[in-house]
Coordinates of C-alpha atoms in Angstrom, one line a residue:
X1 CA 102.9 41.9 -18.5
X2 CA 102.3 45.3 -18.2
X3 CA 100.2 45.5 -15.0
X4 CA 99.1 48.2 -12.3
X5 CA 100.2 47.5 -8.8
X6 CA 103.3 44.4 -10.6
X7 CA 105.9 44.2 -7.8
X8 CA 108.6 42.7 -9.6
X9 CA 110.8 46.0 -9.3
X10 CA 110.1 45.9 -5.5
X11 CA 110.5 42.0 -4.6
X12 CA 114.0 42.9 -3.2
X13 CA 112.6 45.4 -0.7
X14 CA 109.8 42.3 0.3
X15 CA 112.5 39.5 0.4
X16 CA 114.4 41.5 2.6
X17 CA 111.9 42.1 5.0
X18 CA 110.7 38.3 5.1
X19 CA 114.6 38.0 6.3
X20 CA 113.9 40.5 8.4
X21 CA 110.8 38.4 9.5
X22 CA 113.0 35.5 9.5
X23 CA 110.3 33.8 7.0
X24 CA 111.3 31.2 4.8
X25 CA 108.9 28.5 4.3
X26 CA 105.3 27.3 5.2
X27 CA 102.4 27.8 3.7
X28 CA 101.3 30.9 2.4
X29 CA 98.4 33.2 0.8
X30 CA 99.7 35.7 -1.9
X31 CA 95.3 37.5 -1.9
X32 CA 95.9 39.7 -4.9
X33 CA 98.0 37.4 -6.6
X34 CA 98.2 39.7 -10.2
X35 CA 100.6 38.3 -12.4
X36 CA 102.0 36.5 -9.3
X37 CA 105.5 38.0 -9.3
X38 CA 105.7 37.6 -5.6
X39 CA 103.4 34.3 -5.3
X40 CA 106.4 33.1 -7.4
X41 CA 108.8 34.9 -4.7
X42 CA 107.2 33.1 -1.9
X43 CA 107.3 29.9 -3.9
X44 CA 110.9 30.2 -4.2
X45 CA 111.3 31.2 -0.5
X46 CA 109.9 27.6 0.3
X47 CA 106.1 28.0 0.8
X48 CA 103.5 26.2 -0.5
X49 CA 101.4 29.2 -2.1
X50 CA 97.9 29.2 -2.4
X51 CA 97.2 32.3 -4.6
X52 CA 93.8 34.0 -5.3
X53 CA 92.4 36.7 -7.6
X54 CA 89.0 38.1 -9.0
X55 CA 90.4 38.0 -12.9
X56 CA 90.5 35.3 -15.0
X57 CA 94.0 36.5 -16.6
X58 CA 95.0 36.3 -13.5
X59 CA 94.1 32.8 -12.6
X60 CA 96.0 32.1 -15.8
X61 CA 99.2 33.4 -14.1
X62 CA 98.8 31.1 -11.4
X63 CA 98.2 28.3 -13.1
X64 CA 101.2 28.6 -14.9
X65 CA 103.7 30.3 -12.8
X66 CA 103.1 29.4 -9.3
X67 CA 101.0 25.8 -9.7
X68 CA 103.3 24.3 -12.5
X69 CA 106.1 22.7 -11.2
X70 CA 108.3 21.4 -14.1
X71 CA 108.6 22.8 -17.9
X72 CA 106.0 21.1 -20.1
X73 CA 106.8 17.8 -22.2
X74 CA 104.0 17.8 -24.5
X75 CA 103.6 14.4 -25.0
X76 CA 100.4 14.6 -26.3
X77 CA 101.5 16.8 -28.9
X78 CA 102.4 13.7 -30.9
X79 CA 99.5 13.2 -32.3
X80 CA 98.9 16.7 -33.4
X81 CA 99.9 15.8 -37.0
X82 CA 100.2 19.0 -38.5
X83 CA 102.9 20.4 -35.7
X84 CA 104.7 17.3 -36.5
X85 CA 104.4 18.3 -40.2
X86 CA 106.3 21.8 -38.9
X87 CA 108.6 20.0 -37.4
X88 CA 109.8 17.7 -40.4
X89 CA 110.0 20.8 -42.3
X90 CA 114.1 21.7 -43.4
X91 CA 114.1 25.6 -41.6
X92 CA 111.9 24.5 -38.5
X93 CA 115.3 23.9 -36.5
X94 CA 117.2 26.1 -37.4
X95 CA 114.0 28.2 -36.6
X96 CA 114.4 27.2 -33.0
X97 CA 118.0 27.7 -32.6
X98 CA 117.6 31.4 -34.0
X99 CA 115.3 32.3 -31.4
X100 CA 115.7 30.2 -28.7
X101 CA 119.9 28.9 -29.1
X102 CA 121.9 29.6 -25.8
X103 CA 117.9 30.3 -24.2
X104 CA 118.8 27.1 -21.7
X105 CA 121.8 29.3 -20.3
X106 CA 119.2 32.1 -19.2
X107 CA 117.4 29.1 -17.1
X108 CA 120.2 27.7 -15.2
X109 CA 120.1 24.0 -16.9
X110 CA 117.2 23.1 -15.1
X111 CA 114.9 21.5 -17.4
X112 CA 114.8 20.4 -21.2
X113 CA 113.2 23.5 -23.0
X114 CA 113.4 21.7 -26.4
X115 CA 109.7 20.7 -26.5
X116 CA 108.5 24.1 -25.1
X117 CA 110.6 26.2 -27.3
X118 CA 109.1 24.0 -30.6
X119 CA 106.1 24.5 -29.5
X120 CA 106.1 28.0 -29.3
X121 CA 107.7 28.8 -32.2
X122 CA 104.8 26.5 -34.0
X123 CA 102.3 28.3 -32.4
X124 CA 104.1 32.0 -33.4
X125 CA 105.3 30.8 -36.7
X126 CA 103.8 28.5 -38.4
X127 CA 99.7 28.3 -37.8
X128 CA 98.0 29.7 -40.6
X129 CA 96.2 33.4 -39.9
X130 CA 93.0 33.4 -38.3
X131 CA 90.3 36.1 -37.9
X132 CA 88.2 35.9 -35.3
X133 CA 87.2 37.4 -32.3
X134 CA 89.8 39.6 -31.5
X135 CA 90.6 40.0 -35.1
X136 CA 87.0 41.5 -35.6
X137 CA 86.5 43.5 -32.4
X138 CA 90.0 44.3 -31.3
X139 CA 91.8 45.0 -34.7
X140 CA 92.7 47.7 -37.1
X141 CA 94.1 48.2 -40.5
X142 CA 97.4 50.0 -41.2
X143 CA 95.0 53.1 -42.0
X144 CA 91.9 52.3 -39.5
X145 CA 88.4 53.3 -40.3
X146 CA 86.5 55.6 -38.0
X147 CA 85.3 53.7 -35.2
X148 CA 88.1 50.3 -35.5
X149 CA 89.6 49.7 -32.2
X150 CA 93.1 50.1 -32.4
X151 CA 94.5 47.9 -29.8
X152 CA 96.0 45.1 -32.2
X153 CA 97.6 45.1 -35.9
X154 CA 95.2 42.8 -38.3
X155 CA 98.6 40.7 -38.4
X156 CA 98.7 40.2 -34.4
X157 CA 95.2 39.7 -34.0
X158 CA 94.7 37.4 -36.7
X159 CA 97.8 35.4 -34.8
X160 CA 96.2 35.8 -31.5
X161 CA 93.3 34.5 -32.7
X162 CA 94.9 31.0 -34.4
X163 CA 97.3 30.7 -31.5
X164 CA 94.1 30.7 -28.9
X165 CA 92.0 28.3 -30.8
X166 CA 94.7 26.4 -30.9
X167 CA 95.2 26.5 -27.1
X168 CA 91.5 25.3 -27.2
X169 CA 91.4 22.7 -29.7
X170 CA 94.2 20.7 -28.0
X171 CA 93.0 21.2 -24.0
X172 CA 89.4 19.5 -25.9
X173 CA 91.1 16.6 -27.3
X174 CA 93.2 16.2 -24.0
X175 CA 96.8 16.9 -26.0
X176 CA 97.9 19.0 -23.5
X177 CA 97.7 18.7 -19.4
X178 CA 96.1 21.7 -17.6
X179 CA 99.9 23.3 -16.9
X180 CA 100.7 22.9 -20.2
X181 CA 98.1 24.6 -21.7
X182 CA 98.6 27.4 -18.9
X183 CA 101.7 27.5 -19.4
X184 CA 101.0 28.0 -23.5
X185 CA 98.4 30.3 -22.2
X186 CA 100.4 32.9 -20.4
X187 CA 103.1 32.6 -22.9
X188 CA 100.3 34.3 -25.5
X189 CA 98.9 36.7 -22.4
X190 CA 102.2 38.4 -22.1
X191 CA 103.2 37.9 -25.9
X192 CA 99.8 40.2 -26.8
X193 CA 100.4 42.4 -24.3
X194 CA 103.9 43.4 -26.0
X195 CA 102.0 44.1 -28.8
X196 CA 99.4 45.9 -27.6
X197 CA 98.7 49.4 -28.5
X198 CA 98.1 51.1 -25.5
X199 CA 99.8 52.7 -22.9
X200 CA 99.8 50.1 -20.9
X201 CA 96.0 49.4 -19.7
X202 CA 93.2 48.7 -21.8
X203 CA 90.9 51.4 -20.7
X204 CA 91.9 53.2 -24.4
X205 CA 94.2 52.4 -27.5
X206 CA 95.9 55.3 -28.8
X207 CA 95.0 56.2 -31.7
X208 CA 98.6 56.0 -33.6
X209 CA 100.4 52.9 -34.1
X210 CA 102.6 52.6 -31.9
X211 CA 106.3 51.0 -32.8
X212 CA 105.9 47.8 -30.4
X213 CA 102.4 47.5 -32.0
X214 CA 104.0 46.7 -35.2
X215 CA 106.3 44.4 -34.8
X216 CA 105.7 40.8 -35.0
X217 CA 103.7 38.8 -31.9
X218 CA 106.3 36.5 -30.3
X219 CA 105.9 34.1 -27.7
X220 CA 108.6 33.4 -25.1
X221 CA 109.9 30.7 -23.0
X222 CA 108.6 31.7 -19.4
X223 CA 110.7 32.1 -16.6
X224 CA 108.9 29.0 -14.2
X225 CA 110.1 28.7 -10.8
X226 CA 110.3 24.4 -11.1
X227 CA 111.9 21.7 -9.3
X228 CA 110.8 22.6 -5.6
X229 CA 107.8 19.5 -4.9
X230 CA 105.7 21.8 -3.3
X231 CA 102.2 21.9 -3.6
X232 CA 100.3 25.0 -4.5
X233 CA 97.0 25.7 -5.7
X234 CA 95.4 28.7 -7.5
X235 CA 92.3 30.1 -6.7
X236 CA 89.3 32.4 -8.9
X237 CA 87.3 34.5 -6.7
X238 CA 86.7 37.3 -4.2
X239 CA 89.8 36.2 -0.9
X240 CA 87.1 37.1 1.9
X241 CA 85.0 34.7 0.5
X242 CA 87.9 31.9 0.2
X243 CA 90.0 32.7 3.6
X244 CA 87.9 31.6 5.8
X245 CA 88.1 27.8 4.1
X246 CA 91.7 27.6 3.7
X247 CA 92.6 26.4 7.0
X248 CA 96.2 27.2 8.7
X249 CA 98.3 29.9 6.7
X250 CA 101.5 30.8 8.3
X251 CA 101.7 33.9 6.2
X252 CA 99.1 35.8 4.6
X253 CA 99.8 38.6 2.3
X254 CA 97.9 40.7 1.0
X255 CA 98.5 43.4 -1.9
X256 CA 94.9 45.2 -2.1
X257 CA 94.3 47.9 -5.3
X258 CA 94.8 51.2 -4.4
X259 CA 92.4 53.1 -6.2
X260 CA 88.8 52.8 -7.2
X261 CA 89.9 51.7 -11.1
X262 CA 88.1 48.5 -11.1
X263 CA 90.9 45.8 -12.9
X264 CA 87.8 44.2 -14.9
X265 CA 87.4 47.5 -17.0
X266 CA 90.8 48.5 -17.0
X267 CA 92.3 45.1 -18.7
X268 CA 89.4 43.7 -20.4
X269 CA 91.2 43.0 -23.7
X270 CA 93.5 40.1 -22.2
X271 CA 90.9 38.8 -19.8
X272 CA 88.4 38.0 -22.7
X273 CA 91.8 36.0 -24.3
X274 CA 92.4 34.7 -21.0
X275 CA 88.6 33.6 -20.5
X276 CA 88.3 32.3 -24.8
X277 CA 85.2 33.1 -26.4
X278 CA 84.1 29.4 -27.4
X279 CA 80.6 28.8 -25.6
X280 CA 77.4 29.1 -27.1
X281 CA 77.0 32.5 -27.0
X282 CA 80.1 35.2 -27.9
X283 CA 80.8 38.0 -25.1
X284 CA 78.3 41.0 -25.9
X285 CA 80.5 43.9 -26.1
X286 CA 79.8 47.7 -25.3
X287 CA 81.3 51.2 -26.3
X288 CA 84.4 52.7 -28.1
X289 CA 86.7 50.3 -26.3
X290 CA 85.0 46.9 -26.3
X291 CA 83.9 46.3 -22.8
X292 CA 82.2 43.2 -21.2
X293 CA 79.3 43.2 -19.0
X294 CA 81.5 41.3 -15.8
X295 CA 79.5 43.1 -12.5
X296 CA 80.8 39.8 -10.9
X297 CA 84.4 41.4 -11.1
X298 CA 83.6 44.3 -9.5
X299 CA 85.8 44.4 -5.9
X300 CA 85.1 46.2 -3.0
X301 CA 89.0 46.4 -2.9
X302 CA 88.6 49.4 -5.1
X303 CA 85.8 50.8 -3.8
X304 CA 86.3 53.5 -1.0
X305 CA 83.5 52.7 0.9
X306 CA 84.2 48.9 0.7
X307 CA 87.5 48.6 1.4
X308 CA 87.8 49.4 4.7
X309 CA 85.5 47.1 6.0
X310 CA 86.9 44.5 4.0
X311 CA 90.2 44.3 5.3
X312 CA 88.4 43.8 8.3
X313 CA 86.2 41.0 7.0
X314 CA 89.5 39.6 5.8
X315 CA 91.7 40.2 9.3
X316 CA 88.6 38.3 11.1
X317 CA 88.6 35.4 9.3
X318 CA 91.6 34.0 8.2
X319 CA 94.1 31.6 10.2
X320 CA 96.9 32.8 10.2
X321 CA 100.0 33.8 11.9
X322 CA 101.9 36.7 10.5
X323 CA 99.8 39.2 8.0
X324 CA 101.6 41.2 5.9
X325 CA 100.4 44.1 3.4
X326 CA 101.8 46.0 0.4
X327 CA 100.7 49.5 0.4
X328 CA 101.1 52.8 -0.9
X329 CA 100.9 56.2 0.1
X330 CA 98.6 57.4 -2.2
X331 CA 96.0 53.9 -1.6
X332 CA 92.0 54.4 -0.9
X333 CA 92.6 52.4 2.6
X334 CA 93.1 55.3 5.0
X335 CA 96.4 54.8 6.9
X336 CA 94.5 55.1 10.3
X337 CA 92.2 52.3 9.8
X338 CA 94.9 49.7 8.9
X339 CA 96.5 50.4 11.6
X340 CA 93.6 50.2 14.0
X341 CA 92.5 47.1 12.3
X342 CA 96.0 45.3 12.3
X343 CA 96.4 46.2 16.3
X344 CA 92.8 45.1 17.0
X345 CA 93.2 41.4 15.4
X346 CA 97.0 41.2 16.0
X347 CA 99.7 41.7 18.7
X348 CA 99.4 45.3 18.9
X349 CA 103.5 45.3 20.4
X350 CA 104.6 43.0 17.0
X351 CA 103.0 45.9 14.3
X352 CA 105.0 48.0 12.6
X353 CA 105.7 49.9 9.1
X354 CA 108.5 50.4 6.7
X355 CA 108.5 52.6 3.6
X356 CA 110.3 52.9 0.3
X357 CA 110.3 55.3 -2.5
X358 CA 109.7 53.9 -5.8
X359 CA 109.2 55.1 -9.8
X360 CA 105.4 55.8 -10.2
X361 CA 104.4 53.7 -13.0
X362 CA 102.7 56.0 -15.3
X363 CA 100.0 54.1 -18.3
X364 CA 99.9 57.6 -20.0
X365 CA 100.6 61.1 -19.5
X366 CA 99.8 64.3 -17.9
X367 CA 96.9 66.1 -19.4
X368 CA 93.8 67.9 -18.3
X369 CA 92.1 65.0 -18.2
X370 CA 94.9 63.1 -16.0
X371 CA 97.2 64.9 -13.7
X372 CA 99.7 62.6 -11.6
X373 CA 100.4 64.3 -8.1
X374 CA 104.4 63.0 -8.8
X375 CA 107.1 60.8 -10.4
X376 CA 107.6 58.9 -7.0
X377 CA 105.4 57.3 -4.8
X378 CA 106.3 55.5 -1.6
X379 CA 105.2 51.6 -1.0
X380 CA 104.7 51.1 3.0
X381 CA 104.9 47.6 4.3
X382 CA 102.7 46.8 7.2
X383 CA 103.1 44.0 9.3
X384 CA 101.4 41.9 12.4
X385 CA 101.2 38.5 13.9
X386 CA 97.8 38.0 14.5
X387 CA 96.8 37.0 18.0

């Protein structure tokens, strides 16, 4: 998924300095976990990951790609008797092997995807169109009307839609575990998000349809780190609040926001998918781009007042032996107050920094309203063992 602050393009640069660290296993916090591309490093390194994170789509992520530990069965999914229906059908495997043939090559032979890929392409392909929630607030036609939000063809939402009640109907009649229906979950997250018709965050759509927006939603088998026995657990919620409960870490590592664009705002669209909208009472929405009323998402992480004093907070009460933090240059925490902050709670002789240049990732471009300062930025490191 498409997602400010993602580290996957600099997971090499962290692996090698946990080599550096000689880290390899343990127990870990990944604080800003995101979409948990290095909670899934750390997993893979050996540690049992406890991840955290103020968004729900978020929490998703976890769920599925660090808490999951083997590719889903669906048992349950034998009683669904209209996916069994599918399934009987003459093109329904031939279906599968289009899209998914030679798929188990990709994965290393780990697991059986058979009952995974089935599903998805039954969810994708063969559920009847559904408008609904984000079919009505989130849609547009292939000419929109003044005032439609253009973030999703009527085609996509209408499949979003069916594929998430779908998600819901099973988890209520218990046909799926929790980590498969997380797993199902973050399959349509990501899926959506390729369709999306944005720039990359949800703050605006743009107002012409874009050519990914177009083409058909499809949900993919995701890339699970399985096998490994260990035991990790996601968390929902504000870190400083959480640390201080967790016990022992022998690594904490933290990946704060950088700037004062609150996450809540800025990806609202796939956290209201994430979240459903099946209680009594559908999410009140606000202005040109749909926003929810969530103050409870607001993080001092991205506030420049706050975030200062809450890497303190943070530093003062965790357990932990080796901190280490993911920053950029161009990051709201001012350089000097990290590093009086990491020699005050750690071993002042064990702190140090290391830097590399990266590809900004831009969500738009330059105009008078947004001016980026450069193509490059450079992600810093910083690291301590605490005393």
């Amino acid at each position: 998924m498409r997602y400010i602050g993602n580290k996957t393009k600099l997971l090499r640069f962290i692996a090698s300095y946990l080599d550096d660290l000689d880290l390899h296993g343990g127990r870990a916090l990944d604080a800003f976990a995101g979409t948990t591309a290095v909670a899934r490093l750390l997993k893979a390194r050996g540690f049992a990951v406890d991840t955290c994170d103020i968004m729900s789509l978020s929490y998703v992520f976890q769920r599925a790609y660090v808490v999951a530990d083997e590719y889903p069965r669906f048992r349950g999914l034998a009683e669904d008797s209209d996916l069994r229906a599918a399934k009987l059908t003459p093109e329904f495997r031939s279906h599968v092997e289009s899209r998914f043939g030679g798929q188990g090559d990709l994965f290393g032979g780990i697991a059986n995807l058979q009952p995974l890929e089935e599903t998805l392409v039954y969810l994708d392909s063969y559920l009847e169109p559904r408008s609904s929630f984000i079919d009505v607030n989130f849609a547009a036609s292939e000419s929109p009307a003044e005032g439609q939000r253009m973030y999703f063809s009527r085609r996509n939402a209408q499949q979003i839609d069916a594929i998430r009640h779908k998600l819901q109907d099973w988890r209520a009649a218990d046909l799926v575990t929790d980590d498969e229906f997380f797993i199902l979950l973050a399959a349509l997250l990501e899926a959506a998000d390729s369709v999306a018709n944005t720039a990359g965050v949800y703050a605006a759509f743009v107002k012409a349809w874009q050519s990914n927006a177009v083409k058909p939603l499809r949900l993919s088998v995701p890339d699970l780190v399985v096998g490994t026995g260990l035991s990790c657990v996601a968390h929902r919620g504000d870190v400083v609040d959480l640390v201080g409960d967790l016990g022992h870490l022998d690594l904490l590592y933290l990946d704060p926001p950088y700037n004062t664009r609150q996450y809540s705002a800025y990806y609202h669209v796939p956290e209201l998918i994430a979240e459903g909208w099946f209680g009594a009472k559908l999410p009140t929405l606000r202005g040109k781009t749909g926003l929810i009323k969530d103050s409870h998402k607001k993080s001092q992480w991205s506030t420049r007042a706050g975030c200062g004093p809450a890497v303190e907070q943070l530093l003062e009460a965790v357990d932990a032996t080796h901190v280490l933090l993911s920053y950029n240059n161009e990051g709201i925490i001012p350089e000097r107050e990290i590093d009086r902050c990491f020699r005050h709670y750690g071993v002042a002789s064990t702190y140090r920094r290391v830097g590399k240049e990266y590809k900004r990732y831009r969500a738009d471009r330059d105009s008078e309203a947004r001016q980026y300062s450069g193509d490059h930025v450079t992600e810093y490191l910083y690291y301590v063992r605490l005393r």
